[in-house]
PDB file of C-alpha atoms in Angstrom:
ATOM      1  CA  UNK A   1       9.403 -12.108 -50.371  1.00  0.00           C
ATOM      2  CA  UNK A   2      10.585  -8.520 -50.010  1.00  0.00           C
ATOM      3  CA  UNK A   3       6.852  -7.130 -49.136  1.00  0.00           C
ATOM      4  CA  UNK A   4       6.555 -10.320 -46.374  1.00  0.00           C
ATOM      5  CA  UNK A   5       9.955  -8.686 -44.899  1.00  0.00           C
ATOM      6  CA  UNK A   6       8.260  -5.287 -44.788  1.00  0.00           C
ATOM      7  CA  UNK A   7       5.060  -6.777 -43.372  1.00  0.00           C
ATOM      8  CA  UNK A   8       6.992  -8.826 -40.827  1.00  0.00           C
ATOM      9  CA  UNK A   9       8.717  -5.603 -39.696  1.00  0.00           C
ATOM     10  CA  UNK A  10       5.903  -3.514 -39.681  1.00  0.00           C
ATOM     11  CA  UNK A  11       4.456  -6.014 -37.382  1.00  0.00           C
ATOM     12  CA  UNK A  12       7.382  -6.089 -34.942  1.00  0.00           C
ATOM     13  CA  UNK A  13       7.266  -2.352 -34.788  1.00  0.00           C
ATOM     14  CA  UNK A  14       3.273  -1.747 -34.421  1.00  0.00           C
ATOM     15  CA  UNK A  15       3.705  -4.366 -30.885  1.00  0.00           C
ATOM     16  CA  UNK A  16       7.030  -3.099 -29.808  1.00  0.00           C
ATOM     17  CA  UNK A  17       4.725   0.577 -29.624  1.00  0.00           C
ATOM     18  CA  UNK A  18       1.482  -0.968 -27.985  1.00  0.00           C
ATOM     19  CA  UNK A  19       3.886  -3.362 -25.445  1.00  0.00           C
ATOM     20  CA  UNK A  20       2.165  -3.378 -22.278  1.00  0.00           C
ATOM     21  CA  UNK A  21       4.033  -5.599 -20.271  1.00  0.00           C
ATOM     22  CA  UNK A  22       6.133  -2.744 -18.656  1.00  0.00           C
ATOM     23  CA  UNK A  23       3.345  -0.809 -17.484  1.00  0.00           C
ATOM     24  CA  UNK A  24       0.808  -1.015 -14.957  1.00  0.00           C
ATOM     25  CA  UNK A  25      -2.621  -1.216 -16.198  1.00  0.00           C
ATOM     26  CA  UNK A  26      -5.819  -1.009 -13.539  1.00  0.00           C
ATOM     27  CA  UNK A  27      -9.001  -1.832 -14.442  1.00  0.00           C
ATOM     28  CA  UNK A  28     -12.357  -2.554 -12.901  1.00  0.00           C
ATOM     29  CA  UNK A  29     -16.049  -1.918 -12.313  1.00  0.00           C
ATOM     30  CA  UNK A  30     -17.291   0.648  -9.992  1.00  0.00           C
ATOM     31  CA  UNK A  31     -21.128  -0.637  -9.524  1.00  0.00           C
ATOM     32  CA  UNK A  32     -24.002   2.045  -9.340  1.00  0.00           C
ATOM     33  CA  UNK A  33     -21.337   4.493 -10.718  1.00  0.00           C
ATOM     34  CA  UNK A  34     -23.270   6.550 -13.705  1.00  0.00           C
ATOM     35  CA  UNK A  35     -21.059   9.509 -13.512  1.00  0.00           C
ATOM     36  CA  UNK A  36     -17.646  10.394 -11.917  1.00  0.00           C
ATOM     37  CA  UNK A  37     -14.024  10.886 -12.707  1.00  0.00           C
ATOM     38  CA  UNK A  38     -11.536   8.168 -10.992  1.00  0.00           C
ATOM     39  CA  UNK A  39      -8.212   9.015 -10.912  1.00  0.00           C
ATOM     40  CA  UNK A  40      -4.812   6.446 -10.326  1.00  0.00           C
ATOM     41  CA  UNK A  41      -1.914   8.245  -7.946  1.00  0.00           C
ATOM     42  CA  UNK A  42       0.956   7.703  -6.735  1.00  0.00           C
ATOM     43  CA  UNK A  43       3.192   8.919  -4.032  1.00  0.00           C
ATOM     44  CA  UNK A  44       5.353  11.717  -4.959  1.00  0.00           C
ATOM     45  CA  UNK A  45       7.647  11.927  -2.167  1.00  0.00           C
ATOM     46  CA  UNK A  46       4.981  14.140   0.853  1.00  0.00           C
ATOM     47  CA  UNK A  47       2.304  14.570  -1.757  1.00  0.00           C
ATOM     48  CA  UNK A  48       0.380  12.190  -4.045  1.00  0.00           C
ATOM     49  CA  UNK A  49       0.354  12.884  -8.155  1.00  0.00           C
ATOM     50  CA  UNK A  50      -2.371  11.734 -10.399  1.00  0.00           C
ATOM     51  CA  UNK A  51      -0.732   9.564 -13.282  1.00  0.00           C
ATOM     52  CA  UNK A  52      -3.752   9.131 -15.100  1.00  0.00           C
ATOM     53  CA  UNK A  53      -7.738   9.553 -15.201  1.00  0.00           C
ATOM     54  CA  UNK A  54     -10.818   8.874 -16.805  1.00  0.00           C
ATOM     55  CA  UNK A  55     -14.129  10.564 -16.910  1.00  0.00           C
ATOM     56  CA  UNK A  56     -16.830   7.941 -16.031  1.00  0.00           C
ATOM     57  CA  UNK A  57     -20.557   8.668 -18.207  1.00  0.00           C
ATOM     58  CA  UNK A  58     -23.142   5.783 -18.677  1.00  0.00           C
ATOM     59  CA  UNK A  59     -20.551   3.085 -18.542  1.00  0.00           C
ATOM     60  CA  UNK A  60     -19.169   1.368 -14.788  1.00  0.00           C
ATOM     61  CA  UNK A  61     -16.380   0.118 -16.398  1.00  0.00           C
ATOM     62  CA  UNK A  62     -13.242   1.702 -16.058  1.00  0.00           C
ATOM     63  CA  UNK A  63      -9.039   1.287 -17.235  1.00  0.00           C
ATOM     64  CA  UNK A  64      -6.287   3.495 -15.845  1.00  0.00           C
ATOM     65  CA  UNK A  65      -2.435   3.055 -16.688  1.00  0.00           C
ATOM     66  CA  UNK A  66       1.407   3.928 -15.452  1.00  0.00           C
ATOM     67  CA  UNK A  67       4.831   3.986 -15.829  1.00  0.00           C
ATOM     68  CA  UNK A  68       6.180   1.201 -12.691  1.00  0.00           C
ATOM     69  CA  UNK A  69       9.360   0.686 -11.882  1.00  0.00           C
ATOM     70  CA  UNK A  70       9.416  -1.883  -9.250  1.00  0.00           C
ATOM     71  CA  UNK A  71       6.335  -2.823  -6.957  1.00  0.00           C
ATOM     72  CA  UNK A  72       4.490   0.008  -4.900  1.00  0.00           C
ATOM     73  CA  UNK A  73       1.723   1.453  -3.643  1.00  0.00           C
ATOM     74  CA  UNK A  74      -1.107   3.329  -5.847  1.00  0.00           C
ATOM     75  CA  UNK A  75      -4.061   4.902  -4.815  1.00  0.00           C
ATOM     76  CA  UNK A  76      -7.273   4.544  -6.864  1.00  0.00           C
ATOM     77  CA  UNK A  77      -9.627   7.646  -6.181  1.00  0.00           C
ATOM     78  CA  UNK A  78     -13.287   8.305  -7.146  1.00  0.00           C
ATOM     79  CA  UNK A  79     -14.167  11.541  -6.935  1.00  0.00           C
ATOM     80  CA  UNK A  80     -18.318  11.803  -6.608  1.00  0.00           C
ATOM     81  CA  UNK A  81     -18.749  15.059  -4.238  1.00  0.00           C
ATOM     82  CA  UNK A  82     -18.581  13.788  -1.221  1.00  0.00           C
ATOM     83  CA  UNK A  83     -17.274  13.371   1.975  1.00  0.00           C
ATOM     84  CA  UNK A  84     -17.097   9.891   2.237  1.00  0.00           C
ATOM     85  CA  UNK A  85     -13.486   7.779   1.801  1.00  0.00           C
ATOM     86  CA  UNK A  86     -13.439   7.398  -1.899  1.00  0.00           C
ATOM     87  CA  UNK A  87      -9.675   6.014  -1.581  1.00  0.00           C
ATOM     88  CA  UNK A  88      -7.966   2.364  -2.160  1.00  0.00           C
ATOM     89  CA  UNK A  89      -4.628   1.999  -0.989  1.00  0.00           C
ATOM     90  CA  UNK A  90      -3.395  -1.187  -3.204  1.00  0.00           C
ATOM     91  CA  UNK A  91       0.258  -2.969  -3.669  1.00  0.00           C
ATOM     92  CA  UNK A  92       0.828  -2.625  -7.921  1.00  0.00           C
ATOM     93  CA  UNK A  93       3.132  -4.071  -9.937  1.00  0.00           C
ATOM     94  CA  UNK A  94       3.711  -4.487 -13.708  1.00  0.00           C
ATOM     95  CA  UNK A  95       1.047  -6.089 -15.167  1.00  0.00           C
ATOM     96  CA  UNK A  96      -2.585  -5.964 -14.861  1.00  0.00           C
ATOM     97  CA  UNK A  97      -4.345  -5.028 -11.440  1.00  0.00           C
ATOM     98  CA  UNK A  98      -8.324  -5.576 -11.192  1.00  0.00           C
ATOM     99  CA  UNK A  99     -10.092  -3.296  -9.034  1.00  0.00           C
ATOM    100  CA  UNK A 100     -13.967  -3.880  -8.599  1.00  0.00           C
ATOM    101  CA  UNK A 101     -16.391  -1.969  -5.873  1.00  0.00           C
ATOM    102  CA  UNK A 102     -19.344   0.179  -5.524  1.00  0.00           C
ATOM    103  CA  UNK A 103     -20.038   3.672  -5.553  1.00  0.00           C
ATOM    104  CA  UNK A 104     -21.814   3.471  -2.232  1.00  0.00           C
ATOM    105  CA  UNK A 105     -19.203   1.924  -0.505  1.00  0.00           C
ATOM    106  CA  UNK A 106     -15.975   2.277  -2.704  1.00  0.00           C
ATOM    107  CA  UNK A 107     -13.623   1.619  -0.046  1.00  0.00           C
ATOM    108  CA  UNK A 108     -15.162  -0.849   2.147  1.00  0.00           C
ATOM    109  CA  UNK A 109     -16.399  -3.210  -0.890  1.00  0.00           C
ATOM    110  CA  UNK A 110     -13.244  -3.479  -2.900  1.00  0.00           C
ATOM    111  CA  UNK A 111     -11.920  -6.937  -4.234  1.00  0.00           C
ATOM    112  CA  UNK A 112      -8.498  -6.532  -5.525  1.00  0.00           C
ATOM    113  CA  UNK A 113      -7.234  -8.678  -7.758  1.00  0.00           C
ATOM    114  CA  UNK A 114      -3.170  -8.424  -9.245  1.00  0.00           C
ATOM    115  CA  UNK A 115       0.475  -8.449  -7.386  1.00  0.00           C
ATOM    116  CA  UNK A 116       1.753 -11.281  -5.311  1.00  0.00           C
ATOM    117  CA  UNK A 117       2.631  -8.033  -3.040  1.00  0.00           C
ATOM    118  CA  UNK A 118      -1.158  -6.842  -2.826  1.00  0.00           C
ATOM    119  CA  UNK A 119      -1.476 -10.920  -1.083  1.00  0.00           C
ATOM    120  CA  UNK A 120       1.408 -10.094   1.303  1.00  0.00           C
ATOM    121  CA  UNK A 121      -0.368  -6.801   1.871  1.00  0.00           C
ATOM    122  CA  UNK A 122      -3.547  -7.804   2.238  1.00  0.00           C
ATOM    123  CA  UNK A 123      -2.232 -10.844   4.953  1.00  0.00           C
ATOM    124  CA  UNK A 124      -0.403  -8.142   7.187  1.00  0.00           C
ATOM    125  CA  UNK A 125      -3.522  -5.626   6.838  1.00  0.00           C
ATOM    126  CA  UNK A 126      -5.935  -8.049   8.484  1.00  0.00           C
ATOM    127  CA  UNK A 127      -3.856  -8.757  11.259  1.00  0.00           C
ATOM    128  CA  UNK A 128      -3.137  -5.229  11.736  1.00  0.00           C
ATOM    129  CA  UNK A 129      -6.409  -4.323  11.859  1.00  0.00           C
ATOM    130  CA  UNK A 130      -7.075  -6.643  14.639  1.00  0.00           C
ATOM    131  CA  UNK A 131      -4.319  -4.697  16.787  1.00  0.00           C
ATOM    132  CA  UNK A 132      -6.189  -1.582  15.569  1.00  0.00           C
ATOM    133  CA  UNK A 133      -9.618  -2.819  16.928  1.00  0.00           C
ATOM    134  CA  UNK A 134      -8.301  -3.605  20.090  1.00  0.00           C
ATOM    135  CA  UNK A 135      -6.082  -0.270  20.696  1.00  0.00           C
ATOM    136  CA  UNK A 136      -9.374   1.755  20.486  1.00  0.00           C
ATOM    137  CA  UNK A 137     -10.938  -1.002  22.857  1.00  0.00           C
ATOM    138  CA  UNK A 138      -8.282   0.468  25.078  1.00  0.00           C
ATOM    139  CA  UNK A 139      -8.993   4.076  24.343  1.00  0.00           C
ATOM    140  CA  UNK A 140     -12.251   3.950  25.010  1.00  0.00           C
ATOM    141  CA  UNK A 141     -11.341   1.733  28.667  1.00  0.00           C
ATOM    142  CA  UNK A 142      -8.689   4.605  29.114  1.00  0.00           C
ATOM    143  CA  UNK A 143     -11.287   7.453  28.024  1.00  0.00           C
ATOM    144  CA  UNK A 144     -14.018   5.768  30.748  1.00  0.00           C
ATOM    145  CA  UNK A 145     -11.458   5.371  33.878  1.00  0.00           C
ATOM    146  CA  UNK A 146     -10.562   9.298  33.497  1.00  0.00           C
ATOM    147  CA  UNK A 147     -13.616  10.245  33.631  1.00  0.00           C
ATOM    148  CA  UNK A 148     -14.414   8.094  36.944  1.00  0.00           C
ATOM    149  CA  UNK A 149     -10.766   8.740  38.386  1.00  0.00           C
ATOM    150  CA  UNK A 150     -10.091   4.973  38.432  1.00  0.00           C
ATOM    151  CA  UNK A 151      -6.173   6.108  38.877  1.00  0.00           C
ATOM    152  CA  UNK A 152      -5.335   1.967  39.391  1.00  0.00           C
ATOM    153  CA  UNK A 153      -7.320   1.400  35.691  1.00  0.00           C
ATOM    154  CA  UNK A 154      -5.755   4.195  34.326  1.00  0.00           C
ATOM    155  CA  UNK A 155      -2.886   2.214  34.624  1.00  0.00           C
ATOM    156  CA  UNK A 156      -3.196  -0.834  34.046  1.00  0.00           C
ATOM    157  CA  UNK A 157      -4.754   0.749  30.415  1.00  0.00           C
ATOM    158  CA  UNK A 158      -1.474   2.123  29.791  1.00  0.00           C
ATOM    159  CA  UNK A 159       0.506  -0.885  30.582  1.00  0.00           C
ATOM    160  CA  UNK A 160      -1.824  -2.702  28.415  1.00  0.00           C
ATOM    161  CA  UNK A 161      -1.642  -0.156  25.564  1.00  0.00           C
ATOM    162  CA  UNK A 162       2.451  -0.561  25.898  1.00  0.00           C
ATOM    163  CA  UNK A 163       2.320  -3.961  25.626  1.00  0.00           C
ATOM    164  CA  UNK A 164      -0.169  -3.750  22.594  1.00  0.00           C
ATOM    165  CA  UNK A 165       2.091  -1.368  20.768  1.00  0.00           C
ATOM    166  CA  UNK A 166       5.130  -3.308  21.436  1.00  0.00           C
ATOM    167  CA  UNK A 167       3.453  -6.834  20.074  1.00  0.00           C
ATOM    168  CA  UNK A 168       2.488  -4.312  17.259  1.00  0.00           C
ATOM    169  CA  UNK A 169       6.072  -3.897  16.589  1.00  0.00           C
ATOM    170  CA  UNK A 170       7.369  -7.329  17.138  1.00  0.00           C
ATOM    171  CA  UNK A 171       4.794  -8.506  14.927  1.00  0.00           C
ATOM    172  CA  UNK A 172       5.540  -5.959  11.936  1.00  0.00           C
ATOM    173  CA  UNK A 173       9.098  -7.025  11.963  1.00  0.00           C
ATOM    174  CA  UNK A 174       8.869 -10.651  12.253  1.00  0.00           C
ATOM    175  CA  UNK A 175       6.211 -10.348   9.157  1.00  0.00           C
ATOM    176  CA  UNK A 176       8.543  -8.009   7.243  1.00  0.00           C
ATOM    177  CA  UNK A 177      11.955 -11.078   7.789  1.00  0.00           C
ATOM    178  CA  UNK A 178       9.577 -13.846   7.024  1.00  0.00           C
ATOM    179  CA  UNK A 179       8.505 -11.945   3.684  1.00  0.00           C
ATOM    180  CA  UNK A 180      12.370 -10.421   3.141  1.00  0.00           C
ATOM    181  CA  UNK A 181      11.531 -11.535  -0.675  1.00  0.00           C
ATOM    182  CA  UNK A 182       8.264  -8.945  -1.186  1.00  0.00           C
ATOM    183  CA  UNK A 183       8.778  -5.131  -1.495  1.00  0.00           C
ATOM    184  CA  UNK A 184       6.108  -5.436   1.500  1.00  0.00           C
ATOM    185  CA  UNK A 185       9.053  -5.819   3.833  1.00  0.00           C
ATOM    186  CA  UNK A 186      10.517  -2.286   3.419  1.00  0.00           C
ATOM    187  CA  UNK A 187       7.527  -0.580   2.630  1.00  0.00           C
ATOM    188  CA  UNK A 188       6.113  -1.595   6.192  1.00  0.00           C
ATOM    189  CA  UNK A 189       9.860  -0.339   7.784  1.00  0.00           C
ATOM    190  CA  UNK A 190       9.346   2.205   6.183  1.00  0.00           C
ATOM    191  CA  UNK A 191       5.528   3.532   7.399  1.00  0.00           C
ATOM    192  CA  UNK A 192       5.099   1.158  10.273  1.00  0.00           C
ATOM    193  CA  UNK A 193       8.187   1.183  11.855  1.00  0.00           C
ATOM    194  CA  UNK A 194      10.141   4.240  10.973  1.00  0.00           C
ATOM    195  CA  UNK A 195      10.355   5.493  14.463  1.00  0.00           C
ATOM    196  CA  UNK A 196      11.499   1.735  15.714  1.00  0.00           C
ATOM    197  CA  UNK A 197      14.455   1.135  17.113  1.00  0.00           C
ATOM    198  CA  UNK A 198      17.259   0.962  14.344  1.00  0.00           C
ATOM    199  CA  UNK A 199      17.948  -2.063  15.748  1.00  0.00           C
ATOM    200  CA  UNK A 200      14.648  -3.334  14.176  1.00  0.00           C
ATOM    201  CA  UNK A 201      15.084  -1.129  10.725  1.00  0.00           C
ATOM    202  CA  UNK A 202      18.867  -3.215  10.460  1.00  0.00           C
ATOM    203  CA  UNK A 203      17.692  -6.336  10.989  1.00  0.00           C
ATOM    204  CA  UNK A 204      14.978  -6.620   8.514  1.00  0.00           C
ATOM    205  CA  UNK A 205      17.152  -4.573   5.481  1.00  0.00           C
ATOM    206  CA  UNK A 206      19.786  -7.307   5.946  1.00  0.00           C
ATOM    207  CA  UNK A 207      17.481 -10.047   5.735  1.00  0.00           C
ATOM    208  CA  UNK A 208      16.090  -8.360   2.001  1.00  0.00           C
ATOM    209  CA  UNK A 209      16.691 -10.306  -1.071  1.00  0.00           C
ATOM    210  CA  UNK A 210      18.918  -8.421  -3.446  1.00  0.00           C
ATOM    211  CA  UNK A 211      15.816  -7.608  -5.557  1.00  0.00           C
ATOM    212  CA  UNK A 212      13.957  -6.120  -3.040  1.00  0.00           C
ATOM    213  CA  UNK A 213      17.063  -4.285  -2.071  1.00  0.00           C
ATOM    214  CA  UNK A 214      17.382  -2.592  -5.516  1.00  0.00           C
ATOM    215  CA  UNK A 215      13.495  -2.185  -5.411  1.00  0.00           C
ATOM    216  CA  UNK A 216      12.426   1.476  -4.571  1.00  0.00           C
ATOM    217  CA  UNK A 217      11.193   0.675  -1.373  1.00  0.00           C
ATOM    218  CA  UNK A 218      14.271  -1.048  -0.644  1.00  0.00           C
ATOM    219  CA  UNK A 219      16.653   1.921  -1.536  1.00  0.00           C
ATOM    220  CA  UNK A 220      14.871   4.322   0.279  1.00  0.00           C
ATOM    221  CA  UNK A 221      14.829   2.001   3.188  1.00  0.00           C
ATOM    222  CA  UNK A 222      18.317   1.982   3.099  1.00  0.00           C
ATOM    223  CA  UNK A 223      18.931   5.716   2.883  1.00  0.00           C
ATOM    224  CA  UNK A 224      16.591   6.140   5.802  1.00  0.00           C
ATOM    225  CA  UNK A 225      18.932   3.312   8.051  1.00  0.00           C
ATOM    226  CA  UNK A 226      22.217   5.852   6.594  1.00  0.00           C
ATOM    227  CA  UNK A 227      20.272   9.043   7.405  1.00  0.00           C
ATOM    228  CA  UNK A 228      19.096   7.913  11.098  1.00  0.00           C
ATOM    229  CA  UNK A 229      22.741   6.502  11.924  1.00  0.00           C
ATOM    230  CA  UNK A 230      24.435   9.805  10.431  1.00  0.00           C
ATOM    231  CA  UNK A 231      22.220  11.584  12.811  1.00  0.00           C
ATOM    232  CA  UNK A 232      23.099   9.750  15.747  1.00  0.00           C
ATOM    233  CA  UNK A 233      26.422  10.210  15.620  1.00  0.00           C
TER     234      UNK A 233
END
C-alpha cells in the first residue's frame, strides 16, 4: 500500500512538471523547408523578443512554446536569407496553435489553426483588406489626376479617400462593440484606432466584458483612454 502511495505521488508530481495547459504551444509544417531556424516573438512593448526557437535540418516539422498570460498577438518568423516577408502575425492563446505553410510563400500560404481570437481576427482582417485594396485604388486615381492636373479629380479623390477612411473607422469600432467579449476588441483600439476620436476609444472599453478588461490588451487600452484624457486637460 505504502509503495502505491509513493507511486501515486510520484505520478502527480512528474504531470504537475510537464503541465502544458498554461502555456502556449505552436506547431506546424513549413513545406519545402530543409533547413532554417523559425523563431516565435512577441511584442515587448516598441520592439519584438524571441521567446523561443528551433533550428530546422531534414525535418519540416516544427514546435515552439511560451509563457501566455491572456490572449495576444505572436509572430512566427522563418529566417531563410532572404528578403522576402517571412512573418505571421497570429491571435494566441493558451493551448495549442497549428501553423502550416511553405517556404516559398510562408506568409501568403499560411492556414492557422487555434484561438477563438485568431477567428475574430481573421473575420476583421478580410474585411480590412478590402478597404486596403480600394485605398490604393484611390492612390493610384489620385497619383494619375496629378500628373494630368485634373484639379476637379484631385478632389473628388480626396473626398473619396475621407469617406473611405472614415467607413474604415466606423467599421473598426462597430466590429470591436459587437465582439466586446474577444481581446480582438482592444487590440484593434489599440493599433487601428489609437489616433480616433476618444469618443470612439470610450465607447468600445465600456462595452468590454470584465475579462477582456483584465486581459492585457484590455488594461493597456485603458491606460491609453487615462493617458490621452490626462493630456487633454
Amino acid at each position: 500500500m505504502q509503495k502505491l502511495f509513493i507511486l501515486f505521488g510520484l505520478c502527480i508530481l512528474f504531470s504537475c512538471g510537464n503541465n502544458t495547459s498554461d502555456k502556449l504551444i505552436v506547431k506546424g509544417n513549413i513545406k519545402g523547408l530543409k533547413k532554417g531556424t523559425v523563431y516565435l516573438k512577441r511584442a515587448n512593448d516598441t520592439s519584438l523578443i524571441t521567446v523561443d526557437s528551433m533550428v530546422v535540418n531534414g525535418s519540416s516539422n516544427f514546435e515552439l512554446q511560451s509563457e501566455i498570460e491572456s490572449p495576444e498577438i505572436f509572430y512566427l518568423y522563418l529566417d531563410k536569407n532572404d528578403n522576402e516577408d517571412n512573418r505571421i502575425a497570429f491571435f494566441a492563446d493558451k493551448g495549442i496553435t497549428e501553423i502550416n505553410t511553405s517556404r516559398k510563400r510562408f506568409y501568403y500560404d499560411a492556414k492557422i489553426k487555434g484561438s477563438k481570437q485568431q477567428e475574430v481576427f481573421e473575420e476583421y482582417l478580410d474585411v480590412a483588406s478590402k478597404f486596403n485594396n480600394n485605398n490604393l485604388d484611390l492612390v493610384k486615381e489620385s497619383f494619375d489626376a496629378i500628373k494630368l492636373n485634373d484639379t476637379a479629380l484631385i478632389a473628388k479623390n480626396e473626398k473619396a479617400h475621407k469617406n473611405l477612411e472614415k467607413r474604415k473607422y466606423l467599421y473598426t469600432v462597430n466590429f470591436a462593440i459587437n465582439n466586446r467579449d474577444s481581446e480582438v476588441a482592444p487590440y484593434l483600439a489599440l493599433t487601428d484606432l489609437y489616433n480616433a476620436n476618444i469618443k470612439y476609444l470610450d465607447m468600445i472599453n465600456d462595452t468590454l466584458t470584465s475579462n477582456v478588461k483584465a486581459s492585457n490588451y484590455g488594461k493597456e487600452l485603458q491606460r491609453f483612454i487615462d493617458k490621452i484624457k490626462k493630456d487633454e486637460k
